[in-house]
CSV table of C-alpha atoms in Angstrom, one decimal:
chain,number,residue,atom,x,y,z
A,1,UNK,CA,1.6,19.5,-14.9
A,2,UNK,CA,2.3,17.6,-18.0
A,3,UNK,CA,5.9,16.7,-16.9
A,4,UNK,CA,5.0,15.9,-13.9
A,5,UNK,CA,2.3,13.7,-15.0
A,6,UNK,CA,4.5,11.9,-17.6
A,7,UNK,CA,7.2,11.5,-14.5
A,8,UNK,CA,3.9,9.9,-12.7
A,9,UNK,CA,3.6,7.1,-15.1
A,10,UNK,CA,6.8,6.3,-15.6
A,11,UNK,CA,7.4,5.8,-12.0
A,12,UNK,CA,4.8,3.2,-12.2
A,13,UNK,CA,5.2,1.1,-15.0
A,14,UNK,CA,9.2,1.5,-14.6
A,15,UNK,CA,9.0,0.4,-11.0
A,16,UNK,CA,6.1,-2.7,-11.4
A,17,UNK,CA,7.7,-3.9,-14.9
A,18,UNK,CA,11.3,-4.0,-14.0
A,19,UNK,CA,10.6,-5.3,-10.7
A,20,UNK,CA,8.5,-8.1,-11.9
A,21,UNK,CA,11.1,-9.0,-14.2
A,22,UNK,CA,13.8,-9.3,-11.6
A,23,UNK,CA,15.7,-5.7,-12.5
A,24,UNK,CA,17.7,-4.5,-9.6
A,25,UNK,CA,17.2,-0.8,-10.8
A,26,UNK,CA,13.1,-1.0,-10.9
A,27,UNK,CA,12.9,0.8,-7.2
A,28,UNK,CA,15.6,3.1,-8.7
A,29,UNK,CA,13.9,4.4,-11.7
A,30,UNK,CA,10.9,4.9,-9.9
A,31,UNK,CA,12.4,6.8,-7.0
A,32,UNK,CA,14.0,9.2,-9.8
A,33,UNK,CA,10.7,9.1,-11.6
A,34,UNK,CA,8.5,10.5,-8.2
A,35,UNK,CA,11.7,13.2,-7.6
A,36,UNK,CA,11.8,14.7,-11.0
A,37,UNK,CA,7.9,14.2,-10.4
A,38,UNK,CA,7.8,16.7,-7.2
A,39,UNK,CA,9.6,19.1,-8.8
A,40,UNK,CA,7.7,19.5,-11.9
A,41,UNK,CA,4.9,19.6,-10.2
A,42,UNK,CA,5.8,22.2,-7.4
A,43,UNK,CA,7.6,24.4,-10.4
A,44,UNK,CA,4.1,24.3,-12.4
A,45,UNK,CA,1.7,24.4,-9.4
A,46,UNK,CA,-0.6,27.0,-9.2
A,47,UNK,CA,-2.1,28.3,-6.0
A,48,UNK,CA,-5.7,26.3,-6.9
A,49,UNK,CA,-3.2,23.1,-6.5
A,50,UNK,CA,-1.8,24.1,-3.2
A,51,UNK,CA,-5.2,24.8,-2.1
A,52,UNK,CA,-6.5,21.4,-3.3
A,53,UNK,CA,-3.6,19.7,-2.1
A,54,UNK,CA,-4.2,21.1,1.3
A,55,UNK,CA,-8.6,20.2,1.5
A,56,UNK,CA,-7.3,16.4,0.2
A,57,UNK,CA,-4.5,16.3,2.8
A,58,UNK,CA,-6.4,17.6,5.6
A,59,UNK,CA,-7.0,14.4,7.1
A,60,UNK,CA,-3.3,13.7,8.4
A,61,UNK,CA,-1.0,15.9,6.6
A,62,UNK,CA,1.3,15.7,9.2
A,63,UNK,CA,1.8,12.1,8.6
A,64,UNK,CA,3.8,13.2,5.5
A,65,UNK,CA,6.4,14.4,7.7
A,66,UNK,CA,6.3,12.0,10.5
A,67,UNK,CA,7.4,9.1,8.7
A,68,UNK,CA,10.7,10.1,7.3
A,69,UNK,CA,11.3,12.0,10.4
A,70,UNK,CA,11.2,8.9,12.2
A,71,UNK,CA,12.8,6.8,10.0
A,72,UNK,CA,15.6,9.2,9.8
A,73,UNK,CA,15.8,9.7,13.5
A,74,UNK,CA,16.9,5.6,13.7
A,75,UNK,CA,20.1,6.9,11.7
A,76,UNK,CA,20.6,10.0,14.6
A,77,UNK,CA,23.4,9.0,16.6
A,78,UNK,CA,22.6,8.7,20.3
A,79,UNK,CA,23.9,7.2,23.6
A,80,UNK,CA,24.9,3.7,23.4
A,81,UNK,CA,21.9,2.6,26.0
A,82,UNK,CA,19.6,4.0,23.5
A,83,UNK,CA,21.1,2.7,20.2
A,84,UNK,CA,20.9,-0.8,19.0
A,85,UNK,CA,23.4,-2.8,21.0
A,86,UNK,CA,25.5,-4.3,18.5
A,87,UNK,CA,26.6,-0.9,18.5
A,88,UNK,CA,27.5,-0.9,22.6
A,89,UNK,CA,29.4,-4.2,21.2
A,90,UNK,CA,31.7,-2.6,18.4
A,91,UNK,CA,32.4,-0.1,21.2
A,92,UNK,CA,34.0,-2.6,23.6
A,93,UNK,CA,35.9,-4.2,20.4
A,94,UNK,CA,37.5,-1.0,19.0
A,95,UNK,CA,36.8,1.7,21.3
A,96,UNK,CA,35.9,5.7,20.0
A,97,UNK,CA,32.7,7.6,20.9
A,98,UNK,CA,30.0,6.0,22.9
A,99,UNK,CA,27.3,6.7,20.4
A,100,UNK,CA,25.3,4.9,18.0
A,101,UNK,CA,22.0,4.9,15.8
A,102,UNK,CA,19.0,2.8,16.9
A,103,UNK,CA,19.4,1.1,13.4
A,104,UNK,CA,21.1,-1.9,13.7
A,105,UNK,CA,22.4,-1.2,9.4
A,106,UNK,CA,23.2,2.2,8.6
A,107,UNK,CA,22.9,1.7,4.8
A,108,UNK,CA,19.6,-0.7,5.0
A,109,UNK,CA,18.1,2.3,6.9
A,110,UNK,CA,19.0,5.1,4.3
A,111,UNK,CA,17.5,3.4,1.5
A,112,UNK,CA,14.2,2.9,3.4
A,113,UNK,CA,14.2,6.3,4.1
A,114,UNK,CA,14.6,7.3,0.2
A,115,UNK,CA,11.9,4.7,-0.5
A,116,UNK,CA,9.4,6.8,2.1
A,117,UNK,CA,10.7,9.8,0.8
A,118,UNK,CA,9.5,8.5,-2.7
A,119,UNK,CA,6.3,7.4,-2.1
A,120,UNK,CA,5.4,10.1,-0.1
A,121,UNK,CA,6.7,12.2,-3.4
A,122,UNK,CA,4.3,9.9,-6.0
A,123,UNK,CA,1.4,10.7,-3.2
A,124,UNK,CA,1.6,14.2,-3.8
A,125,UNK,CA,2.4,14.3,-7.3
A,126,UNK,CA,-0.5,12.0,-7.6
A,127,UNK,CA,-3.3,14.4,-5.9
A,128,UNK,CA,-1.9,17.2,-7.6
A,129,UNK,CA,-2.1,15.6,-11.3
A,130,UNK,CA,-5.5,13.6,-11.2
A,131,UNK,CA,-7.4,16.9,-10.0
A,132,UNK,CA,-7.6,16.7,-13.3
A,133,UNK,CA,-11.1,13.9,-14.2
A,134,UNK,CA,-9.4,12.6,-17.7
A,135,UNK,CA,-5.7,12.5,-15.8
A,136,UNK,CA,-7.3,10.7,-12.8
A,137,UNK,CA,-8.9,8.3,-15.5
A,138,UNK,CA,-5.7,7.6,-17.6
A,139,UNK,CA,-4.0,7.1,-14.8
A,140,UNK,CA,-6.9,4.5,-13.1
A,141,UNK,CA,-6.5,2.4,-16.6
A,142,UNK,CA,-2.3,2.5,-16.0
A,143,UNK,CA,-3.1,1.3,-12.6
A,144,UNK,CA,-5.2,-1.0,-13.6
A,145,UNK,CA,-3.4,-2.0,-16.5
A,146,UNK,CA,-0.3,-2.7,-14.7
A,147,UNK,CA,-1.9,-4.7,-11.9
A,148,UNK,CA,-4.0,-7.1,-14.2
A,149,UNK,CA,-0.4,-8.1,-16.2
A,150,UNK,CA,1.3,-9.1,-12.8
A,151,UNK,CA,-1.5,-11.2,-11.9
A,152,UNK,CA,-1.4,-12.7,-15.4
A,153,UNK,CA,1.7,-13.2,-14.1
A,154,UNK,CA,0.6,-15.7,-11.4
A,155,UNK,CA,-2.1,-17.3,-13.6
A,156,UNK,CA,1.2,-17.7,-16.3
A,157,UNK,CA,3.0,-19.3,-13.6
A,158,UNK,CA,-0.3,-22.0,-12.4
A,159,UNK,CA,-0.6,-23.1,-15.9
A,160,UNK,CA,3.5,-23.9,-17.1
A,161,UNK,CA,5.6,-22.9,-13.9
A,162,UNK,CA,8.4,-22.0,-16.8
A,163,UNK,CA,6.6,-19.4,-18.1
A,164,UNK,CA,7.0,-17.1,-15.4
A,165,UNK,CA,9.7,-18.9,-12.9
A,166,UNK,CA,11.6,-15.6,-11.7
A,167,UNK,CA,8.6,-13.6,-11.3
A,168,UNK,CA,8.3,-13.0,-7.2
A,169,UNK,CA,5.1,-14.4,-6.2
A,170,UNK,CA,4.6,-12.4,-3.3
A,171,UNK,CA,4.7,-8.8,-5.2
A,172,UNK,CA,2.8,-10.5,-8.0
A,173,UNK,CA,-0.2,-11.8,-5.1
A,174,UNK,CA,-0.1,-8.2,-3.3
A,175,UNK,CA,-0.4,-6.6,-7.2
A,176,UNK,CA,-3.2,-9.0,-8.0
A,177,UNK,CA,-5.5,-8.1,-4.8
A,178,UNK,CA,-4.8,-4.7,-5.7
A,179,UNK,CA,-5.7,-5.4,-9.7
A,180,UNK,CA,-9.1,-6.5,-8.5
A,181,UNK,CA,-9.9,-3.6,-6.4
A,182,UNK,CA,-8.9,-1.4,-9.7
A,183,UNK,CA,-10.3,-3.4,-12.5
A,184,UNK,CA,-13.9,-2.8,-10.6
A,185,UNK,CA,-13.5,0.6,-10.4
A,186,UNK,CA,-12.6,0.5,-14.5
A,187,UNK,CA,-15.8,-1.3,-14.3
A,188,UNK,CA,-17.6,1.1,-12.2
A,189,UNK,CA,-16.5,3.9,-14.7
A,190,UNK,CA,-17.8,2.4,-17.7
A,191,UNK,CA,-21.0,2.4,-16.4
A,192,UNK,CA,-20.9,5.7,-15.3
A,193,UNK,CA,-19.8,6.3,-18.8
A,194,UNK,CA,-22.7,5.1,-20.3
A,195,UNK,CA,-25.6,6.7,-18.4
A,196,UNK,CA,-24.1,9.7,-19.0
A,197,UNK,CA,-24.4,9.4,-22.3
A,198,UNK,CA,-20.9,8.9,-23.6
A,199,UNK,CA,-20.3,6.6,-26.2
A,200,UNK,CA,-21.7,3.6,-25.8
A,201,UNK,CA,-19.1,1.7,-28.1
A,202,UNK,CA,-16.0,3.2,-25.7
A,203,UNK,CA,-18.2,2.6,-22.7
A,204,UNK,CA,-18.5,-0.9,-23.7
A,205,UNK,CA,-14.8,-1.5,-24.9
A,206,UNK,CA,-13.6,0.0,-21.3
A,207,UNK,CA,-16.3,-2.2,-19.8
A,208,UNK,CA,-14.7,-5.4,-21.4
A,209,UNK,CA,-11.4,-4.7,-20.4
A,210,UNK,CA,-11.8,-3.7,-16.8
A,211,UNK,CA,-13.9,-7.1,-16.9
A,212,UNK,CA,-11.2,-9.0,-18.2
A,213,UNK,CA,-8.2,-7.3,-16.0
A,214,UNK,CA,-11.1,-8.3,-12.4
A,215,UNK,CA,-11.5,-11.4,-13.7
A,216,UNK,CA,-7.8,-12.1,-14.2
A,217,UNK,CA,-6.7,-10.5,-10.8
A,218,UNK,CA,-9.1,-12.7,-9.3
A,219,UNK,CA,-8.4,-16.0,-10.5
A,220,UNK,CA,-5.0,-15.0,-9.3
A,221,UNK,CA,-6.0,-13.8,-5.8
A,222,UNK,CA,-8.7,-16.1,-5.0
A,223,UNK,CA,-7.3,-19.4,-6.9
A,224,UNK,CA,-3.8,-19.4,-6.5
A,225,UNK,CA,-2.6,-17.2,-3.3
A,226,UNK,CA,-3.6,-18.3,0.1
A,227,UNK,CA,-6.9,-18.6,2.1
A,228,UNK,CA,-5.4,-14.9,4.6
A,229,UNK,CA,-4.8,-13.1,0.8
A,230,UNK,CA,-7.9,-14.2,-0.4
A,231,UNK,CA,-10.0,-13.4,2.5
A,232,UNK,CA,-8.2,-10.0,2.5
A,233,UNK,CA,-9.4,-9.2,-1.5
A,234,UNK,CA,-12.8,-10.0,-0.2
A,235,UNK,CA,-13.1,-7.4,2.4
A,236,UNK,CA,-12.0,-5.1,-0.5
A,237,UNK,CA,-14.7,-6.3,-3.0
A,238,UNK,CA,-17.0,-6.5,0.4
A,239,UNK,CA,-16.5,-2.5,0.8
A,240,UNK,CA,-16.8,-1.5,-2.8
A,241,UNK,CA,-20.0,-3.1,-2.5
A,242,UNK,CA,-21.1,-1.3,0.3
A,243,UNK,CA,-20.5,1.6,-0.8
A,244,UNK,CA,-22.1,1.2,-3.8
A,245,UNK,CA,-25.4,0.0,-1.7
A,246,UNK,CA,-25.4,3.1,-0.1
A,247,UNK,CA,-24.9,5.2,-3.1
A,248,UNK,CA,-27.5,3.3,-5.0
A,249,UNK,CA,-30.1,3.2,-3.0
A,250,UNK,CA,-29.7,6.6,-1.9
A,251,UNK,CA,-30.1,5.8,2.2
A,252,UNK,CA,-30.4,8.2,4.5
A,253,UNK,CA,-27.2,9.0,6.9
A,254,UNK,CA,-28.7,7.2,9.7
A,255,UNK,CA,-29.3,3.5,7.7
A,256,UNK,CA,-26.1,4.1,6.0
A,257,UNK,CA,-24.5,4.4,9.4
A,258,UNK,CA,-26.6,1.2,10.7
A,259,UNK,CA,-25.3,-0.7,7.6
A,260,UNK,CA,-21.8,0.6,8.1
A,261,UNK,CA,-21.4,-0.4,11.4
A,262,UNK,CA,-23.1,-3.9,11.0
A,263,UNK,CA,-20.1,-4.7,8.2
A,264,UNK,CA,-17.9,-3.5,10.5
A,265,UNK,CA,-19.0,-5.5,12.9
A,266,UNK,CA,-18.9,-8.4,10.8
A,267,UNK,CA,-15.2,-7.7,9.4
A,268,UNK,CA,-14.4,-7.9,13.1
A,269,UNK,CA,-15.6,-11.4,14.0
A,270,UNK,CA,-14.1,-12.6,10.3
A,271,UNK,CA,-10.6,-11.1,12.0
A,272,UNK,CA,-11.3,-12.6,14.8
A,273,UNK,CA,-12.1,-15.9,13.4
A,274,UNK,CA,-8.5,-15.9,11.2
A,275,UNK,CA,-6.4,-14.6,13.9
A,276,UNK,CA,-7.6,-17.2,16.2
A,277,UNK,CA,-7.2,-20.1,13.7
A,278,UNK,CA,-3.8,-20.2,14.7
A,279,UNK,CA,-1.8,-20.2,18.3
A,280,UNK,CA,2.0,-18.2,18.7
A,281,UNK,CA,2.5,-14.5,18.7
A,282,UNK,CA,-0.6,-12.8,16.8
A,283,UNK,CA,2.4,-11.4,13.6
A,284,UNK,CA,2.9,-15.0,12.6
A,285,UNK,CA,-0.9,-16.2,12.8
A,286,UNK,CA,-1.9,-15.4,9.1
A,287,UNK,CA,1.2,-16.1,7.3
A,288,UNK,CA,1.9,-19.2,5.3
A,289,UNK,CA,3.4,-22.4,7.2
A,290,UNK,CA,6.8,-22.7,8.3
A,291,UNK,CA,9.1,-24.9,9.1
A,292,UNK,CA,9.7,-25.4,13.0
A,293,UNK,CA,13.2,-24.1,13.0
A,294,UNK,CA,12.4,-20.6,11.2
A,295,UNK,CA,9.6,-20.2,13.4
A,296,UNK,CA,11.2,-20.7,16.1
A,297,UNK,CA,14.1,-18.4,14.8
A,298,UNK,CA,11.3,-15.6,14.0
A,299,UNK,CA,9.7,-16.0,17.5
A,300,UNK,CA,13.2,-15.4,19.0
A,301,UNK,CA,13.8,-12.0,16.7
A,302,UNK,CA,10.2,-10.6,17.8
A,303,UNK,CA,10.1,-11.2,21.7
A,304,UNK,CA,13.9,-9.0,21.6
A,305,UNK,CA,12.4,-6.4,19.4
A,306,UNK,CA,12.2,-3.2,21.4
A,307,UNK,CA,9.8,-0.5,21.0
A,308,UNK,CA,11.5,1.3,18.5
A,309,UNK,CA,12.8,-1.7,17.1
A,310,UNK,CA,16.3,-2.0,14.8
A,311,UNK,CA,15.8,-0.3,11.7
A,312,UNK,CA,13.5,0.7,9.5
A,313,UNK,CA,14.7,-2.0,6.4
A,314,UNK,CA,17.4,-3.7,8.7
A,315,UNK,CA,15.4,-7.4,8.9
A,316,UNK,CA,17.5,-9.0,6.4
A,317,UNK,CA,20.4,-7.8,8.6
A,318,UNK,CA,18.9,-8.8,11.7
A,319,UNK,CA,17.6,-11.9,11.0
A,320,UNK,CA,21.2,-13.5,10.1
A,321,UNK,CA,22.2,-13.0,13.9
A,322,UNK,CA,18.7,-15.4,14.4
A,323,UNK,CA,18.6,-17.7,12.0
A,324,UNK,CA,19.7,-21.3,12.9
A,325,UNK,CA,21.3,-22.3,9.8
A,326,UNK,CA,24.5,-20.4,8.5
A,327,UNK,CA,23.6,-21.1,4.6
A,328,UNK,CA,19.9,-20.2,5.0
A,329,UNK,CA,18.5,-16.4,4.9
A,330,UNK,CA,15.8,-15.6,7.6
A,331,UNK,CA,13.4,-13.6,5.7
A,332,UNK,CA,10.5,-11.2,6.7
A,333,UNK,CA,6.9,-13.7,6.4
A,334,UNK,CA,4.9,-11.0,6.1
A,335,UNK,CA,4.9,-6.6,5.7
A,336,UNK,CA,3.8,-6.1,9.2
A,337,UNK,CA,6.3,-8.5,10.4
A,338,UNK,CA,9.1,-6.9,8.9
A,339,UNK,CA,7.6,-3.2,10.0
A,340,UNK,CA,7.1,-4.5,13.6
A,341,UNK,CA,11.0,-5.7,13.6
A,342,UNK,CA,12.4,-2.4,11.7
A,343,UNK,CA,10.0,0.0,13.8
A,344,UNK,CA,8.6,-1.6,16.8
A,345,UNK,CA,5.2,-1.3,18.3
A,346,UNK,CA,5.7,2.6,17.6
A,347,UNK,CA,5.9,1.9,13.8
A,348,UNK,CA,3.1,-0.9,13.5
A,349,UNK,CA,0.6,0.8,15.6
A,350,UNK,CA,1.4,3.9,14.0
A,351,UNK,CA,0.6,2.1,10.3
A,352,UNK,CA,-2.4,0.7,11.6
A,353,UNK,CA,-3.3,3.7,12.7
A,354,UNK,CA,-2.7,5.6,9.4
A,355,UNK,CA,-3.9,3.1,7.1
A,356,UNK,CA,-7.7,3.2,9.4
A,357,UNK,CA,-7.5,6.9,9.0
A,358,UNK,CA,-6.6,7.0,5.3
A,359,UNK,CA,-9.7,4.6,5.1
A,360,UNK,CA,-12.5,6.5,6.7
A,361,UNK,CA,-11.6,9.5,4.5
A,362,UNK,CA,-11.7,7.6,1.4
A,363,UNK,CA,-15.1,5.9,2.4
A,364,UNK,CA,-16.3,9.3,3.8
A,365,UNK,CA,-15.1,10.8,0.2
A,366,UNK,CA,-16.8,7.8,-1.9
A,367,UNK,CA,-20.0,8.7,-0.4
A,368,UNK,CA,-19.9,12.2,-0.8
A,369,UNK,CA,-17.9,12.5,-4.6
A,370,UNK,CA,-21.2,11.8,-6.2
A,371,UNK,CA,-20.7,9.9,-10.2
A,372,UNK,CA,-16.9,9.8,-9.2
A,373,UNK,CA,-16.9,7.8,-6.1
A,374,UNK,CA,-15.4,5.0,-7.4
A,375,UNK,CA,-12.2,6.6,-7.2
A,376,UNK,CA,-12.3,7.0,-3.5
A,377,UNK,CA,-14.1,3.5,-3.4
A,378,UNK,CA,-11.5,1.5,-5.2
A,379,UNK,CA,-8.7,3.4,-3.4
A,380,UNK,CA,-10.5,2.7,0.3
A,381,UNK,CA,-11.3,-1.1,-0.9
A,382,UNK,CA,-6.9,-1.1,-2.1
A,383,UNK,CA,-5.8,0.1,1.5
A,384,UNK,CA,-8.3,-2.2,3.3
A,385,UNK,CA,-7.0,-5.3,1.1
A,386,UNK,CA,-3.1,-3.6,2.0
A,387,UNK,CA,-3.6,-3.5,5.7
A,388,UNK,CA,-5.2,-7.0,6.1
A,389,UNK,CA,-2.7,-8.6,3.4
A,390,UNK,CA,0.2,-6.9,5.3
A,391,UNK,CA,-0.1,-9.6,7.8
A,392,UNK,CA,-0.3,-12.5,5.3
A,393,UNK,CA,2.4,-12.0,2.9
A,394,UNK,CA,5.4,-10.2,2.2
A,395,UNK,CA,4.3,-8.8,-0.9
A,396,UNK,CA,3.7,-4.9,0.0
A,397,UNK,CA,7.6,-4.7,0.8
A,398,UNK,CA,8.5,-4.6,-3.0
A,399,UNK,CA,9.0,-0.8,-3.5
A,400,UNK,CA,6.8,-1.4,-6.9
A,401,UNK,CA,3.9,-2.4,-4.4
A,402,UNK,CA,4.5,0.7,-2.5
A,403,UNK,CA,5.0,2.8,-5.2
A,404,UNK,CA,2.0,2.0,-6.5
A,405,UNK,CA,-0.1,1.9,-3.5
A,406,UNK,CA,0.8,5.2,-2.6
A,407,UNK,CA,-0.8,6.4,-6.4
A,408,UNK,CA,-3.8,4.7,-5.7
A,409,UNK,CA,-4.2,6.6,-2.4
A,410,UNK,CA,-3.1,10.0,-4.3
A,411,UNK,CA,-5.8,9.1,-6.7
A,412,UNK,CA,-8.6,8.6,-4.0
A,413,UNK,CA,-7.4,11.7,-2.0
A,414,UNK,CA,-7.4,13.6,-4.9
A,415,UNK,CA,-10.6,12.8,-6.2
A,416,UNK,CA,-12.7,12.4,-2.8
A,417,UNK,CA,-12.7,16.3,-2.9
A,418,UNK,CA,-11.6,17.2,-6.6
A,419,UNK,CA,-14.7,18.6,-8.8
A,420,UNK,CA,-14.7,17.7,-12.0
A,421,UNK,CA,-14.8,20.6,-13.5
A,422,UNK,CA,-11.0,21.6,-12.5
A,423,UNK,CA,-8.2,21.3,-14.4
């Protein structure tokens, strides 16, 4: 697993560095990185991995399949009444077979099918090397490490915007929320560390820096991102707490269920509360103001997306047929925008739907894992933040912010049912 491992980090610091600093080939490098990744680790897997791969995937593991199979069944060529009509359109111009894909950009399409394909890869690879306690640990401060320097980033750019001009704010925002969440599990391990009787020096120094990387992340999250990011890192924090609570005070199942439910409950009315802030259809509530004309323009793209929409990846495509300006580019306000237009309700339900799954496994996992639960925990606290910031902010469309989002959930997977004894 050591290769495979290696290919682990390097897909993660390759795809966040590069990316942040404007590289075209960061979403490259990391796609090699997760292939070369999957094949290490399937030539050097034993049959313990399988098996552990198969208790950590248990919770959806036909997901894994069901995503590139539906993205690649938008390149499939069908009937023209079924396919994307600019296709019935090119028909009429220049004639030959009355077929076509739903995707409304062949090539748009493909590479958002390789991207899936990759993270899906680093997900795997991921539960398969951090079965391993010190792995999942070197890989948590990587994580960790990487997160805190893009939202240094974002702090860089508050204090002299020439400092960090190019850097994409969106990634960097998404990146920071996600620091946070990581940085308090760093925390969280320290501690652990330490009344365990490791050394107190290294739990200290491991301490400090996970407190430095949170306190970093959040001055980036909660000072300089929006009101809908910020609120979004707090439900994260909000859940780490929680489940610490729990675990703390040792309830019983019954008062952890009562608590459960009553910060469920109180998540729901804070939705409520946001979504309702703001009138227009409910994608374009929690995303940053707009100017009339684009809104306008995006309101017109949504209410003609059809159920299976036009192509996973295909918005910048799309939206140049909407937007009202010929010199201006119509881009995606927010991740589930851009999902809703590439895979209709089918693909946005369907990621909701995951990403609440994925959730109450990791929770379920942090309360069970015992000393290690704040693997699961960060990872849970990571896809909450995700799924509410995917409404708020393009950010999670970088493929470093999916790269690395689908480690973090290998990592909670992984360790929700790992014992840390394995190797």
């Amino acid at each position: 697993m050591s290769l495979a491992y290696f290919a682990l980090i390097v897909s993660i610091v390759s795809a966040s560095a590069l990316e942040i600093a404007g590289a075209a080939l960061g979403a490259q490098l990391g796609s090699i990185a997760a292939a070369l990744g999957l094949l290490a680790a399937a030539s050097s897997s034993r049959k313990a991995d399988y098996e552990h791969y198969l208790r950590a995937t248990s919770w959806g593991r036909w997901i894994l399949l069901a995503i590139p199979l539906c993205i690649a069944a938008q390149l499939a060529p069908l009937p023209l009444r079924v396919a994307h009509p600019i296709w019935a359109s090119a028909h009429e111009v220049i004639g030959g077979l009355s077929l076509g894909p739903i995707t409304a950009d062949i090539g748009l399409t493909v590479n958002a099918l390789l991207l899936a394909l990759a993270a899906i890869s680093l997900l795997g690879v991921a539960i398969l090397v951090v079965r391993n306690r010190g792995r999942a640990e070197l890989v948590l401060f990587v994580l960790s490490g990487v997160t805190a320097i893009s939202a240094l980033m974002l702090d860089l750019h508050r204090l002299s915007p020439a400092l960090a001009g190019s850097v994409p704010h969106d990634l960097t925002t998404s990146l920071a929320g996600l620091g946070l969440m990581l940085n308090l599990a760093v925390m969280q391990l320290a501690a652990e560390r330490a009344e365990t009787h490791h050394s107190i020096v290294r739990s200290v120094a491991i301490g400090l820096c996970g407190l430095v990387g949170a306190l970093v992340s959040a001055a980036a999250i909660f000072g300089l991102s929006g009101t809908n990011s910020a609120m979004a890192a707090t439900f994260g924090v909000v859940l780490i707490l929680l489940i610490l609570v729990i675990r703390r005070l040792d309830l019983s199942p019954l008062a952890a269920s009562a608590l459960s439910v009553a910060a469920l409950i109180g998540a729901a009315i804070v939705l409520t509360f946001l979504f309702e802030k703001n009138s227009g259809p409910i994608l374009l509530r929690l995303v940053p103001e707009m100017g009339t004309e684009t809104k306008a323009a995006l309101e017109r793209m949504l209410a003609d997306t059809r159920w299976f929409g036009a192509g996973a990846g295909t918005f910048p495509a799309v939206g140049r047929i909407y937007q009202s300006d010929a010199g201006a580019v119509l881009t995606a306000p927010s991740a589930a925008t851009s999902v809703f237009a590439g895979m209709g309700w089918v693909g946005l339900v369907a990621m909701i739907a995951v990403s609440l799954l994925a959730l109450v496994r990791l929770f379920v996992g942090a309360l069970q894992r015992g000393r290690d639960s704040f693997f699961p925990a960060a990872a849970a606290a990571c896809v909450l933040f995700a799924l509410v910031q995917s409404f708020a902010g393009p950010g999670l469309l970088h493929p470093a912010a999916i790269l690395c989002l689908s480690v973090i959930l290998g990592l909670g997977l992984s360790q929700s049912v790992s014992q840390s004894g394995s190797r």
